[in-house]
PDB file of C-alpha atoms in Angstrom:
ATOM      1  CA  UNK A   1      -3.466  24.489 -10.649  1.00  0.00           C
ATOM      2  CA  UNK A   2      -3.065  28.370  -9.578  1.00  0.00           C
ATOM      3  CA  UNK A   3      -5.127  28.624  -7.137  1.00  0.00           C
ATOM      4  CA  UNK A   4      -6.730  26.439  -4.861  1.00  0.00           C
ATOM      5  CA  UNK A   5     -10.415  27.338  -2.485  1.00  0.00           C
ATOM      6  CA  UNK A   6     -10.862  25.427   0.412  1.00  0.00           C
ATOM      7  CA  UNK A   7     -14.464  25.049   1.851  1.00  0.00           C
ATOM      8  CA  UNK A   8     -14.443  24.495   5.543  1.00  0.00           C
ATOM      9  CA  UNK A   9     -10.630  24.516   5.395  1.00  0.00           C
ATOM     10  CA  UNK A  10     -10.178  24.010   9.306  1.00  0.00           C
ATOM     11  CA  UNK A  11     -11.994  20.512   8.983  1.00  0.00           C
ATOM     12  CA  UNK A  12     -10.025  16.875   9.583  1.00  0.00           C
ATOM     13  CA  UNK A  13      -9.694  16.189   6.189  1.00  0.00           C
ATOM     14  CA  UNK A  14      -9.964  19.711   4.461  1.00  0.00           C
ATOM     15  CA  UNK A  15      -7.241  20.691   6.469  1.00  0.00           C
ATOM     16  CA  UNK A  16      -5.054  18.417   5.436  1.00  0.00           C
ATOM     17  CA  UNK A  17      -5.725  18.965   1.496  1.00  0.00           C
ATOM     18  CA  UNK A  18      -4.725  22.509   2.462  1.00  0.00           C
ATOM     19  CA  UNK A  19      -1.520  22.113   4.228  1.00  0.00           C
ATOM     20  CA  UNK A  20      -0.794  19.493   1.233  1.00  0.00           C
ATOM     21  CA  UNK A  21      -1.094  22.187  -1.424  1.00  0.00           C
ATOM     22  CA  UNK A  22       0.600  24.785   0.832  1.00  0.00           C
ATOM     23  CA  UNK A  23       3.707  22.572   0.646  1.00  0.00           C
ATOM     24  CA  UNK A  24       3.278  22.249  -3.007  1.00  0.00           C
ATOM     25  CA  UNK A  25       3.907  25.895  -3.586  1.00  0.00           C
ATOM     26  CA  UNK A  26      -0.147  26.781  -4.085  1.00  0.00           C
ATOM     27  CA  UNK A  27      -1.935  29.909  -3.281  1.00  0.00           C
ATOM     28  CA  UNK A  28      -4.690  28.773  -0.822  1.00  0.00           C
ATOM     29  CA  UNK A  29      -7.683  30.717   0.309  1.00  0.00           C
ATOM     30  CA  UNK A  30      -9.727  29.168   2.995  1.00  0.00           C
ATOM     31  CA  UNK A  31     -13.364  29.874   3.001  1.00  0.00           C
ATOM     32  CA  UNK A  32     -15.064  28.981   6.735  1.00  0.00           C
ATOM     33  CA  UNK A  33     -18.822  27.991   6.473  1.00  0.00           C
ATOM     34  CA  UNK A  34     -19.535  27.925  10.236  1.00  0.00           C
ATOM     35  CA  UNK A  35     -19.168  30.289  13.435  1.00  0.00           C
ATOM     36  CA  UNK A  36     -15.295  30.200  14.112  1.00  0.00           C
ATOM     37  CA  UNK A  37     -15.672  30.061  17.968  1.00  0.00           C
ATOM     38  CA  UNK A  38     -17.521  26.573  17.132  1.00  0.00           C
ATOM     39  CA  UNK A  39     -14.042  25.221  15.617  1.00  0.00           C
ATOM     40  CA  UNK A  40     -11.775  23.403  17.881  1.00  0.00           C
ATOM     41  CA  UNK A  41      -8.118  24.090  18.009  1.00  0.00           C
ATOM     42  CA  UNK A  42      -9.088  26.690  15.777  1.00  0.00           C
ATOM     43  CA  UNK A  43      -5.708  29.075  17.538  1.00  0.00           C
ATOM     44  CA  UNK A  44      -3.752  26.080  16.947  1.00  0.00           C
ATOM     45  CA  UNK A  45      -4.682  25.034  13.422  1.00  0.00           C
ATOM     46  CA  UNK A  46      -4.084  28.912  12.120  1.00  0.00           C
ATOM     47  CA  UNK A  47      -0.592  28.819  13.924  1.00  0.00           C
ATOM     48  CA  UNK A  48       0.492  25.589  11.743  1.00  0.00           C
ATOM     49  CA  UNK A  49      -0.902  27.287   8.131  1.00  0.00           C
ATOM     50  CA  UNK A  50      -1.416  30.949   9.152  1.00  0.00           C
ATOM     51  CA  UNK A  51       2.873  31.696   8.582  1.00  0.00           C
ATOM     52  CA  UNK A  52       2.700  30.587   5.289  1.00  0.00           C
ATOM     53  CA  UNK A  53       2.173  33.539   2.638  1.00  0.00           C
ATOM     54  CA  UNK A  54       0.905  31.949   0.248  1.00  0.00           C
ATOM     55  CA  UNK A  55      -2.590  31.017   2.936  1.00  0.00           C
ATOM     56  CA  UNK A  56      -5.792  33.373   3.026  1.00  0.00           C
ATOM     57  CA  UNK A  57      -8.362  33.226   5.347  1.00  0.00           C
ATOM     58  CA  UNK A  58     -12.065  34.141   4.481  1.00  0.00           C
ATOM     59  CA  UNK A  59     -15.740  34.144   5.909  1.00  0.00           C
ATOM     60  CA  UNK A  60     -18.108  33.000   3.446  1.00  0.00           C
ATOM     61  CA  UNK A  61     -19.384  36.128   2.765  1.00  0.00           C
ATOM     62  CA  UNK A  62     -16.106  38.546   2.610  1.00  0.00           C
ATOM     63  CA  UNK A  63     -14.731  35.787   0.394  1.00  0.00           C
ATOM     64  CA  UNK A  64     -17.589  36.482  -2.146  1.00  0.00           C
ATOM     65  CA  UNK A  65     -18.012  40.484  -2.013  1.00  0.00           C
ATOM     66  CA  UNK A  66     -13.713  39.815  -2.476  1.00  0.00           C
ATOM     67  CA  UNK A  67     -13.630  37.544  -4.721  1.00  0.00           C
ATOM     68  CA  UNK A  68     -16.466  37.350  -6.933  1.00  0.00           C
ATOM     69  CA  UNK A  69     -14.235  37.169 -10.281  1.00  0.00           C
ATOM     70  CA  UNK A  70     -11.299  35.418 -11.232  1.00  0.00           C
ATOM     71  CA  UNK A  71      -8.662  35.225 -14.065  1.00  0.00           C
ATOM     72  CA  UNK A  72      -6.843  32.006 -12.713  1.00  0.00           C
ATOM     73  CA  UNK A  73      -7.089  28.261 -13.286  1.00  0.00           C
ATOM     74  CA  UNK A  74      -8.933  27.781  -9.864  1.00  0.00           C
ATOM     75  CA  UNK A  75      -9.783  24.320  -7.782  1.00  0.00           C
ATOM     76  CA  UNK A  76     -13.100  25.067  -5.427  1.00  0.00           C
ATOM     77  CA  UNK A  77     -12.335  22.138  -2.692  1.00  0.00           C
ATOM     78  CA  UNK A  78     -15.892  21.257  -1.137  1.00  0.00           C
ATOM     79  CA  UNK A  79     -15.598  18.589   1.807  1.00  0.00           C
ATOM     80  CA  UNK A  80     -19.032  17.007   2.108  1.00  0.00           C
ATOM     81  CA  UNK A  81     -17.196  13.866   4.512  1.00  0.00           C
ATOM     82  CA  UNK A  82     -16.063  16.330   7.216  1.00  0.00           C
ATOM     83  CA  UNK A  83     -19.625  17.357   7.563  1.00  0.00           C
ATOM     84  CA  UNK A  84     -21.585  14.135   7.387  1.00  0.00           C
ATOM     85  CA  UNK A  85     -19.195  12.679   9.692  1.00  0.00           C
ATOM     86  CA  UNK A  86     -19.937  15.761  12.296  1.00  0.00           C
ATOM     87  CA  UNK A  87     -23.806  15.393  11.767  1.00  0.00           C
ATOM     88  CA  UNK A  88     -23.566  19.340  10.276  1.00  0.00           C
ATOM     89  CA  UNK A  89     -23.937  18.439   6.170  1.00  0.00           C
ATOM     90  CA  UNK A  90     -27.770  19.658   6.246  1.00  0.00           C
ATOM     91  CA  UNK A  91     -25.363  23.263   6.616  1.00  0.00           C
ATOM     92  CA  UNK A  92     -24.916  22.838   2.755  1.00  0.00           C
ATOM     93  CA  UNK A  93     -28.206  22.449   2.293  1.00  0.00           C
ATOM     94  CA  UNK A  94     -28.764  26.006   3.177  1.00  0.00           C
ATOM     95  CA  UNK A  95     -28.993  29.089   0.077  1.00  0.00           C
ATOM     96  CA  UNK A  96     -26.694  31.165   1.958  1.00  0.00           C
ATOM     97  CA  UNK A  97     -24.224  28.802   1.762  1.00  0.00           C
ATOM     98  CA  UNK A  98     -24.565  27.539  -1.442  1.00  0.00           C
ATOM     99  CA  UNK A  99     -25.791  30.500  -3.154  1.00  0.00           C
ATOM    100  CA  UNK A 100     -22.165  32.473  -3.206  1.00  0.00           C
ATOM    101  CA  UNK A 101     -20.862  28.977  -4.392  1.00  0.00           C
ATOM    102  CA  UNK A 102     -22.831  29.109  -7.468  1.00  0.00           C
ATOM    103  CA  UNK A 103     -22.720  32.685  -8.176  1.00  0.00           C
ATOM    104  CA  UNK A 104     -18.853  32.291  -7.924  1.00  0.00           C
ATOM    105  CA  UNK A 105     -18.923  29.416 -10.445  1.00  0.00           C
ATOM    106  CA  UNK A 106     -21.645  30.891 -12.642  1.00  0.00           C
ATOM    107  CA  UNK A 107     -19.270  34.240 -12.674  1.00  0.00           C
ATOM    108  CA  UNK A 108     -15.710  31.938 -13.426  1.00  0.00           C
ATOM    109  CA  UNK A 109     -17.129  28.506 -14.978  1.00  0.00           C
ATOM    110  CA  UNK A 110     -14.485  29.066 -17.763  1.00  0.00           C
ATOM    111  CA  UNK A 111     -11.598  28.444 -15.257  1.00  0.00           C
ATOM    112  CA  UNK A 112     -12.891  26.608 -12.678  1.00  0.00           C
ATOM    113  CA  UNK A 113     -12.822  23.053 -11.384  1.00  0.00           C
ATOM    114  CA  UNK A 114     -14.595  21.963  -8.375  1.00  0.00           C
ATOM    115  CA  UNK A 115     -13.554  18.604  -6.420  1.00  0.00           C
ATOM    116  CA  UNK A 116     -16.021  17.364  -3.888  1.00  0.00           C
ATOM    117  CA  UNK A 117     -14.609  14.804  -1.020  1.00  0.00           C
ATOM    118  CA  UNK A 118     -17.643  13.052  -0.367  1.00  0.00           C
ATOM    119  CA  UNK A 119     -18.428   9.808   2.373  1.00  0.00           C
ATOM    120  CA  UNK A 120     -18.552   6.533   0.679  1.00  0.00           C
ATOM    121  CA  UNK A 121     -21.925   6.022   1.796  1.00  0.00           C
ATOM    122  CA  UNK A 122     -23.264   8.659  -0.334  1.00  0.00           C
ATOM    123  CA  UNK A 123     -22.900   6.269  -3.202  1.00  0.00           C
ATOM    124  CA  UNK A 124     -25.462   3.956  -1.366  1.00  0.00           C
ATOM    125  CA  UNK A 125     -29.246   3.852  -1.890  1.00  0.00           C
ATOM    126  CA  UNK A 126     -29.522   6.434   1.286  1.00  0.00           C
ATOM    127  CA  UNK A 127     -27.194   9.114  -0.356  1.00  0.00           C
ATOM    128  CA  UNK A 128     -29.523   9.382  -3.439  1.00  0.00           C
ATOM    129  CA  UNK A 129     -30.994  12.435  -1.895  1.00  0.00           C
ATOM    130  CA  UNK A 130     -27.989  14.030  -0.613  1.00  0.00           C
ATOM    131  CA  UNK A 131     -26.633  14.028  -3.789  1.00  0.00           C
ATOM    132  CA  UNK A 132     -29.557  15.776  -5.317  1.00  0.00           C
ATOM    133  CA  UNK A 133     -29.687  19.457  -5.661  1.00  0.00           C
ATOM    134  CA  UNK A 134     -26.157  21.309  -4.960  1.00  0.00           C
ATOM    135  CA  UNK A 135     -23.978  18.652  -6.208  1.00  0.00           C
ATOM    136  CA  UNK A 136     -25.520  18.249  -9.755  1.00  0.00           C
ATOM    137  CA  UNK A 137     -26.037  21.757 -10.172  1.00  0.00           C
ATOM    138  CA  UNK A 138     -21.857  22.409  -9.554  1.00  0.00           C
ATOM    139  CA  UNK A 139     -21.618  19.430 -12.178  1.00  0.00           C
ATOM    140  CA  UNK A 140     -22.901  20.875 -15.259  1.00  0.00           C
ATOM    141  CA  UNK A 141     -21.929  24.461 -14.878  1.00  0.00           C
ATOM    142  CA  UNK A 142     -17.692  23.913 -14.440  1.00  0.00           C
ATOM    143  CA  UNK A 143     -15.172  22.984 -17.135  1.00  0.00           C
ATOM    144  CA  UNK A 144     -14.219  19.597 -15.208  1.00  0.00           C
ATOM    145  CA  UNK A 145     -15.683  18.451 -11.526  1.00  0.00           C
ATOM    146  CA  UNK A 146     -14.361  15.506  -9.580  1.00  0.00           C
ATOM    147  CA  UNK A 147     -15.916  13.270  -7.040  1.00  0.00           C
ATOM    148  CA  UNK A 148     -13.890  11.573  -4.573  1.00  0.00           C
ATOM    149  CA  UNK A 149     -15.196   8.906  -1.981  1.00  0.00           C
ATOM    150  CA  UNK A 150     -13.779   8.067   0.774  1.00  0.00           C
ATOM    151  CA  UNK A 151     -13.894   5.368   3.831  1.00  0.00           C
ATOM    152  CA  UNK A 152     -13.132   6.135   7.247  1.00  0.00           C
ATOM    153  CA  UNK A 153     -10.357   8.476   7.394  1.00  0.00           C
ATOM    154  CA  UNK A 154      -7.836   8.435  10.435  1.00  0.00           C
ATOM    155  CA  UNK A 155      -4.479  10.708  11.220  1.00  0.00           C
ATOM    156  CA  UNK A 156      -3.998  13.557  13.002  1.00  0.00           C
ATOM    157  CA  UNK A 157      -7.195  16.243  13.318  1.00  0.00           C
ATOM    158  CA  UNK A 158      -9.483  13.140  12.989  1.00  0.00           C
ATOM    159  CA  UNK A 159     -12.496  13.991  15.659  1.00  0.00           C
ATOM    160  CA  UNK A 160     -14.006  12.194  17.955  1.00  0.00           C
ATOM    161  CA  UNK A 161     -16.763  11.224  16.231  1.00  0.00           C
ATOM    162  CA  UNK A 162     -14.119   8.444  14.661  1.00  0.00           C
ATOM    163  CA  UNK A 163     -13.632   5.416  17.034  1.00  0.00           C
ATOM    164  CA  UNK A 164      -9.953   5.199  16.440  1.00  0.00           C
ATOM    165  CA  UNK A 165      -9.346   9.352  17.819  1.00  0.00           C
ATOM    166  CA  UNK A 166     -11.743   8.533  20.929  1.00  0.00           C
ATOM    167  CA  UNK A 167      -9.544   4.921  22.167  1.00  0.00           C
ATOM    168  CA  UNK A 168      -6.408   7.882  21.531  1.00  0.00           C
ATOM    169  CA  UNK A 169      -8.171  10.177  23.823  1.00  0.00           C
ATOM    170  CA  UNK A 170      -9.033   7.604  26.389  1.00  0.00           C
ATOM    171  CA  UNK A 171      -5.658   8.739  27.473  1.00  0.00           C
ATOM    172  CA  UNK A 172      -6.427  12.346  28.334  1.00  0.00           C
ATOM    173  CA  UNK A 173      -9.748  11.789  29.474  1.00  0.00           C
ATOM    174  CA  UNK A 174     -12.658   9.756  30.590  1.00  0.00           C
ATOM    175  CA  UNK A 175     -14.865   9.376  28.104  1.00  0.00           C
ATOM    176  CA  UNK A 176     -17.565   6.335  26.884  1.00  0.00           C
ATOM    177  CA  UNK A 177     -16.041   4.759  23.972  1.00  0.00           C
ATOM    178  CA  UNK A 178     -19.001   4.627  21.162  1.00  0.00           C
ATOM    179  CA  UNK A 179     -19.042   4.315  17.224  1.00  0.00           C
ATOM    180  CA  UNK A 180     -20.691   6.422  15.375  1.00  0.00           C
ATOM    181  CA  UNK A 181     -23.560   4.724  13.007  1.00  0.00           C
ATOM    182  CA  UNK A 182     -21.636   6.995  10.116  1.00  0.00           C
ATOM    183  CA  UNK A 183     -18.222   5.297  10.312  1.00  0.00           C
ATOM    184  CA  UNK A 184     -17.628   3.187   7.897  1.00  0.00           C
ATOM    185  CA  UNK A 185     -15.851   0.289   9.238  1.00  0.00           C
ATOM    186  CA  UNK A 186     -15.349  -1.783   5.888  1.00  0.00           C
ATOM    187  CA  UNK A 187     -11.610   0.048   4.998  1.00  0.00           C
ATOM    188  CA  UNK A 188      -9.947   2.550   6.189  1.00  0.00           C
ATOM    189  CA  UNK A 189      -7.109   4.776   4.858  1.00  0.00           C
ATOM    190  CA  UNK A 190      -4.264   7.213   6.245  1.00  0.00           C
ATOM    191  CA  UNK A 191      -5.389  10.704   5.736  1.00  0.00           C
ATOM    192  CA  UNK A 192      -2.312  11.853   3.989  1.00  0.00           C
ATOM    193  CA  UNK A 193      -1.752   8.542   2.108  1.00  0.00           C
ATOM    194  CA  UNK A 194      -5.562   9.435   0.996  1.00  0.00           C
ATOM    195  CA  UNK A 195      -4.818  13.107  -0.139  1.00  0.00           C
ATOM    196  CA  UNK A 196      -1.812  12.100  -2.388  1.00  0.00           C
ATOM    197  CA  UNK A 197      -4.163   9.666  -4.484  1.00  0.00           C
ATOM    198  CA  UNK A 198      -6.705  12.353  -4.749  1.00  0.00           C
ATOM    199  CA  UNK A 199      -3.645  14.122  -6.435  1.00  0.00           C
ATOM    200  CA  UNK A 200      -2.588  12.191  -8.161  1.00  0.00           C
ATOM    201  CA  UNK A 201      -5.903  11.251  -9.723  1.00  0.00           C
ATOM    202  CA  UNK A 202      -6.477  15.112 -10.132  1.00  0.00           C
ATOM    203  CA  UNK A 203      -2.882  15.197 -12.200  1.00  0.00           C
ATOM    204  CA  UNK A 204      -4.187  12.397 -14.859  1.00  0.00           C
ATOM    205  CA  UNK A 205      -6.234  15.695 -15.853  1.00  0.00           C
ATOM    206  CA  UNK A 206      -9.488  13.447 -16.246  1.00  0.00           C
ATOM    207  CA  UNK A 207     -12.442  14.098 -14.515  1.00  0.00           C
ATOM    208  CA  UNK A 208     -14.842  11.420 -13.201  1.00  0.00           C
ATOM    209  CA  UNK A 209     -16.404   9.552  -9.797  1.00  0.00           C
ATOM    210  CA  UNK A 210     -13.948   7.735  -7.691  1.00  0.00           C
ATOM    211  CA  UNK A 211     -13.963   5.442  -4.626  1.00  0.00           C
ATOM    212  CA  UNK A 212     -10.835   5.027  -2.652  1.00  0.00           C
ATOM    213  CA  UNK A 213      -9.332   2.187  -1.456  1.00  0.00           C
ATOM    214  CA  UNK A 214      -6.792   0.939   0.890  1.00  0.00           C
ATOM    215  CA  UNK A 215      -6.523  -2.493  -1.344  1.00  0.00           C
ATOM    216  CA  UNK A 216      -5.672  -4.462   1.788  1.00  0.00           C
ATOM    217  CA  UNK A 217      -8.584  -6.828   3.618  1.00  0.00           C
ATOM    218  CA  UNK A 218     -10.567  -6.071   6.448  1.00  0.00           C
ATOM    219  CA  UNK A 219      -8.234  -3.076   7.027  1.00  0.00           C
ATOM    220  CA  UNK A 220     -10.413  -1.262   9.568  1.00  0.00           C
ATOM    221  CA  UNK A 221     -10.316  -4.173  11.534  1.00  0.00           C
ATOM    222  CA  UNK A 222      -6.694  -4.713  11.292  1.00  0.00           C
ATOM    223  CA  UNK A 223      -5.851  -0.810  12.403  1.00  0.00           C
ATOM    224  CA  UNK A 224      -8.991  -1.615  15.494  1.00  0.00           C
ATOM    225  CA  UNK A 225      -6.960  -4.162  16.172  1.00  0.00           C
ATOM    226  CA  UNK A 226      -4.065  -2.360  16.658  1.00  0.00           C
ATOM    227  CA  UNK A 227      -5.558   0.110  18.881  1.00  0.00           C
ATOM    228  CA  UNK A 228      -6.953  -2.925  20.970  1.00  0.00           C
ATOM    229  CA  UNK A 229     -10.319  -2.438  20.504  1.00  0.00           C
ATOM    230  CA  UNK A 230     -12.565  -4.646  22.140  1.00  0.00           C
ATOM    231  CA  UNK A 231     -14.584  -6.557  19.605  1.00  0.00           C
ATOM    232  CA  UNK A 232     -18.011  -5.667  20.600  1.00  0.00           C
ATOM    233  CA  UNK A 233     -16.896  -2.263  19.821  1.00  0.00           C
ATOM    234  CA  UNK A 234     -15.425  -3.485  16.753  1.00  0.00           C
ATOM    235  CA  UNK A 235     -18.653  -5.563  15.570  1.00  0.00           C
ATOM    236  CA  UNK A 236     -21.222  -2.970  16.433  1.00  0.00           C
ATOM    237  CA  UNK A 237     -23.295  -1.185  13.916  1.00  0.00           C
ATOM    238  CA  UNK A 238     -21.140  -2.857  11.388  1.00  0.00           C
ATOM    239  CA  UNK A 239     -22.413  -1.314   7.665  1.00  0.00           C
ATOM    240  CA  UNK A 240     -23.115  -3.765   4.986  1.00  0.00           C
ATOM    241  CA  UNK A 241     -21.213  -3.176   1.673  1.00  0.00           C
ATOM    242  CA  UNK A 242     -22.987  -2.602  -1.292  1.00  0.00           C
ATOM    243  CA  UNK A 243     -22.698  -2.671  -5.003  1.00  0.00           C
ATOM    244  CA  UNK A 244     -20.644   0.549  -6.678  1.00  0.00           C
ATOM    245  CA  UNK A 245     -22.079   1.780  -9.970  1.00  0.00           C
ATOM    246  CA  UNK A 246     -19.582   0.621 -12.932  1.00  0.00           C
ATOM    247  CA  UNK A 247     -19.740   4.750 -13.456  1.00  0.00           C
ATOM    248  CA  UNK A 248     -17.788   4.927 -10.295  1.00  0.00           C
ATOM    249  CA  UNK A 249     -14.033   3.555 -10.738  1.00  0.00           C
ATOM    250  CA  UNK A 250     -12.567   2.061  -7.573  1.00  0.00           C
ATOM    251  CA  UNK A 251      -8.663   2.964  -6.901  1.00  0.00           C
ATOM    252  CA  UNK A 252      -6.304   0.909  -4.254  1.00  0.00           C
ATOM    253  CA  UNK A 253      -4.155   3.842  -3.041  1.00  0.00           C
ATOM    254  CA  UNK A 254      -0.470   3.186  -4.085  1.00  0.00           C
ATOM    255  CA  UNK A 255       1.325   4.036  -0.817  1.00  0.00           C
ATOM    256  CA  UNK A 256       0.121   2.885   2.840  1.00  0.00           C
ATOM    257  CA  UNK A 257       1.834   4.173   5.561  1.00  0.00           C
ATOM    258  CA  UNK A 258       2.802   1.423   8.242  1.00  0.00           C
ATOM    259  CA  UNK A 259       0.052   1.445  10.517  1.00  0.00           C
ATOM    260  CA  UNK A 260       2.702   1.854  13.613  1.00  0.00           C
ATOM    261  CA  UNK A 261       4.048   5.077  11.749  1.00  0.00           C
ATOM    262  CA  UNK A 262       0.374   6.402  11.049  1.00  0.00           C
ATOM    263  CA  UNK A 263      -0.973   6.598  14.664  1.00  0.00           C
ATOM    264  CA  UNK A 264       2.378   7.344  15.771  1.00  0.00           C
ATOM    265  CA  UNK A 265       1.345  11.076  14.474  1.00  0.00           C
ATOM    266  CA  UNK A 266      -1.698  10.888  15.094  1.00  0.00           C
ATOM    267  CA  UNK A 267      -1.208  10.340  18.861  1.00  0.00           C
ATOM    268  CA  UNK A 268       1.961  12.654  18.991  1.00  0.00           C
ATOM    269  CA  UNK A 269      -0.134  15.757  18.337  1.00  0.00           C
ATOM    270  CA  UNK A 270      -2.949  14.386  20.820  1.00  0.00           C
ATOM    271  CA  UNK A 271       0.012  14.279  23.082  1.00  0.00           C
ATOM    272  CA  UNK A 272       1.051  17.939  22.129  1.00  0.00           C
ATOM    273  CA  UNK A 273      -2.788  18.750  22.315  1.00  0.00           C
ATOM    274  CA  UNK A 274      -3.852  17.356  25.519  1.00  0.00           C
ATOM    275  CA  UNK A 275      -0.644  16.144  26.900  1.00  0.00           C
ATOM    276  CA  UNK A 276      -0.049  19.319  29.242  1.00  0.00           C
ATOM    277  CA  UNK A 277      -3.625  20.011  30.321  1.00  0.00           C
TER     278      UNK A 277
END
């Protein structure tokens, strides 16, 4: 990879692919979708990734009068979870956004790969129409496209529309605890332990449809747990599993963080966040 393009870079979990591939050596441009002043901690997120040369920041529409054609083995990043879990995916349902997506690929299909991080629940009878439309159109016009799913996804950046970043917040403010009816509280994985299966999936040079796993039982429960969360909290608008096309290959992540170690950062930069306010 020469080049990597980050949709919604300043996202919880785009974020983190991007200052994964900054510390990998890899020119990053970062494409925002939305109004800026709606990001939060936008100041602080462009401090952490903003020093590093080899980082580019774009809106959606000076990245495509700018970069329209390319000569580079490229990766377009596209983070459908960060979306769905913020209630703002019908944004990618909208031509303007998608349209310089396509004309980009249409223009560099010859050296382009696209890898879409995508909610596991998109695989489920309900995500049949979401994945309609953009998503299979981006499938048969680059050289290789990968589909990652994910479970709920917790670490530092992780909003509050997560569970386990609200109970962290109950620190710094005063706030009803609630889950969201879009967390999926089957597994859950460390967002960085996440991002370096992605890569190394992505390194295997094969593209398919993959659901990740933490391989260990009831692990959203075990991490609730951990954050003592009361169990009606923990029970509530629990989501039924259902059965994973044989298409779709399922991958237990090889490392797991301790959980103690995991929330340890995650909590140290709500600390730095909040901690003086």
């Amino acid at each position: 990879m020469d080049k990597a393009i980050i949709f919604g870079v300043y996202d919880f979990v785009s974020f983190q692919i991007c200052k994964t591939l900054l510390n990998k050596g890899i020119e990053v441009y970062g494409v925002n979708i939305e109004d800026m002043d709606k990001v939060q901690f936008l100041d602080e997120k462009r401090f952490e990734v903003g020093r590093n040369s080899n980082f580019i920041e774009h809106g959606l529409p000076n990245w495509e009068k700018n970069h329209g054609q390319g000569n580079t083995d490229t990766v377009l990043i596209f983070s459908l979870f960060d979306s769905y879990m913020q209630y703002k995916d019908d944004i990618y349902l909208e031509e303007k956004v998608t349209g310089p997506i396509l004309n980009y690929i249409k223009r560099n299909n010859s050296c382009t790969e696209f890898v879409f991080i995508l909610p596991i629940q998109l695989l489920g009878a309900d995500g049949e129409k979401a994945q309609r439309g953009f998503l299979n159109q981006v499938k048969g016009l680059v050289k290789k496209t990968h589909f990652f799913y994910l479970p709920s996804i917790y670490g530092p950046w992780q909003t509050e529309t997560f569970i386990f970043q609200q109970v962290i917040m109950s620190d710094f403010q005063r706030k009803q605890i609630s889950k969201s009816n879009r967390e999926w509280t089957i597994d859950t994985i460390f967002v960085e332990d996440a991002i370096d299966s992605i890569f190394e999936i992505m390194d295997i040079n094969v593209q398919g449809s993959y659901v990740l796993e933490s391989g260990k039982k009831n692990y959203w429960d075990v991490c609730a747990s951990y954050l003592k969360i009361e169990q009606n909290l923990i029970h509530s608008n629990r989501i039924e599993p259902f059965a994973i096309e044989p298409s779709v290959v399922k991958i237990p992540i090889k490392k797991i963080t301790p959980i103690s170690d995991s929330f340890l950062k995650q909590k140290n930069l709500a600390d730095q966040l909040y901690g003086s306010r």
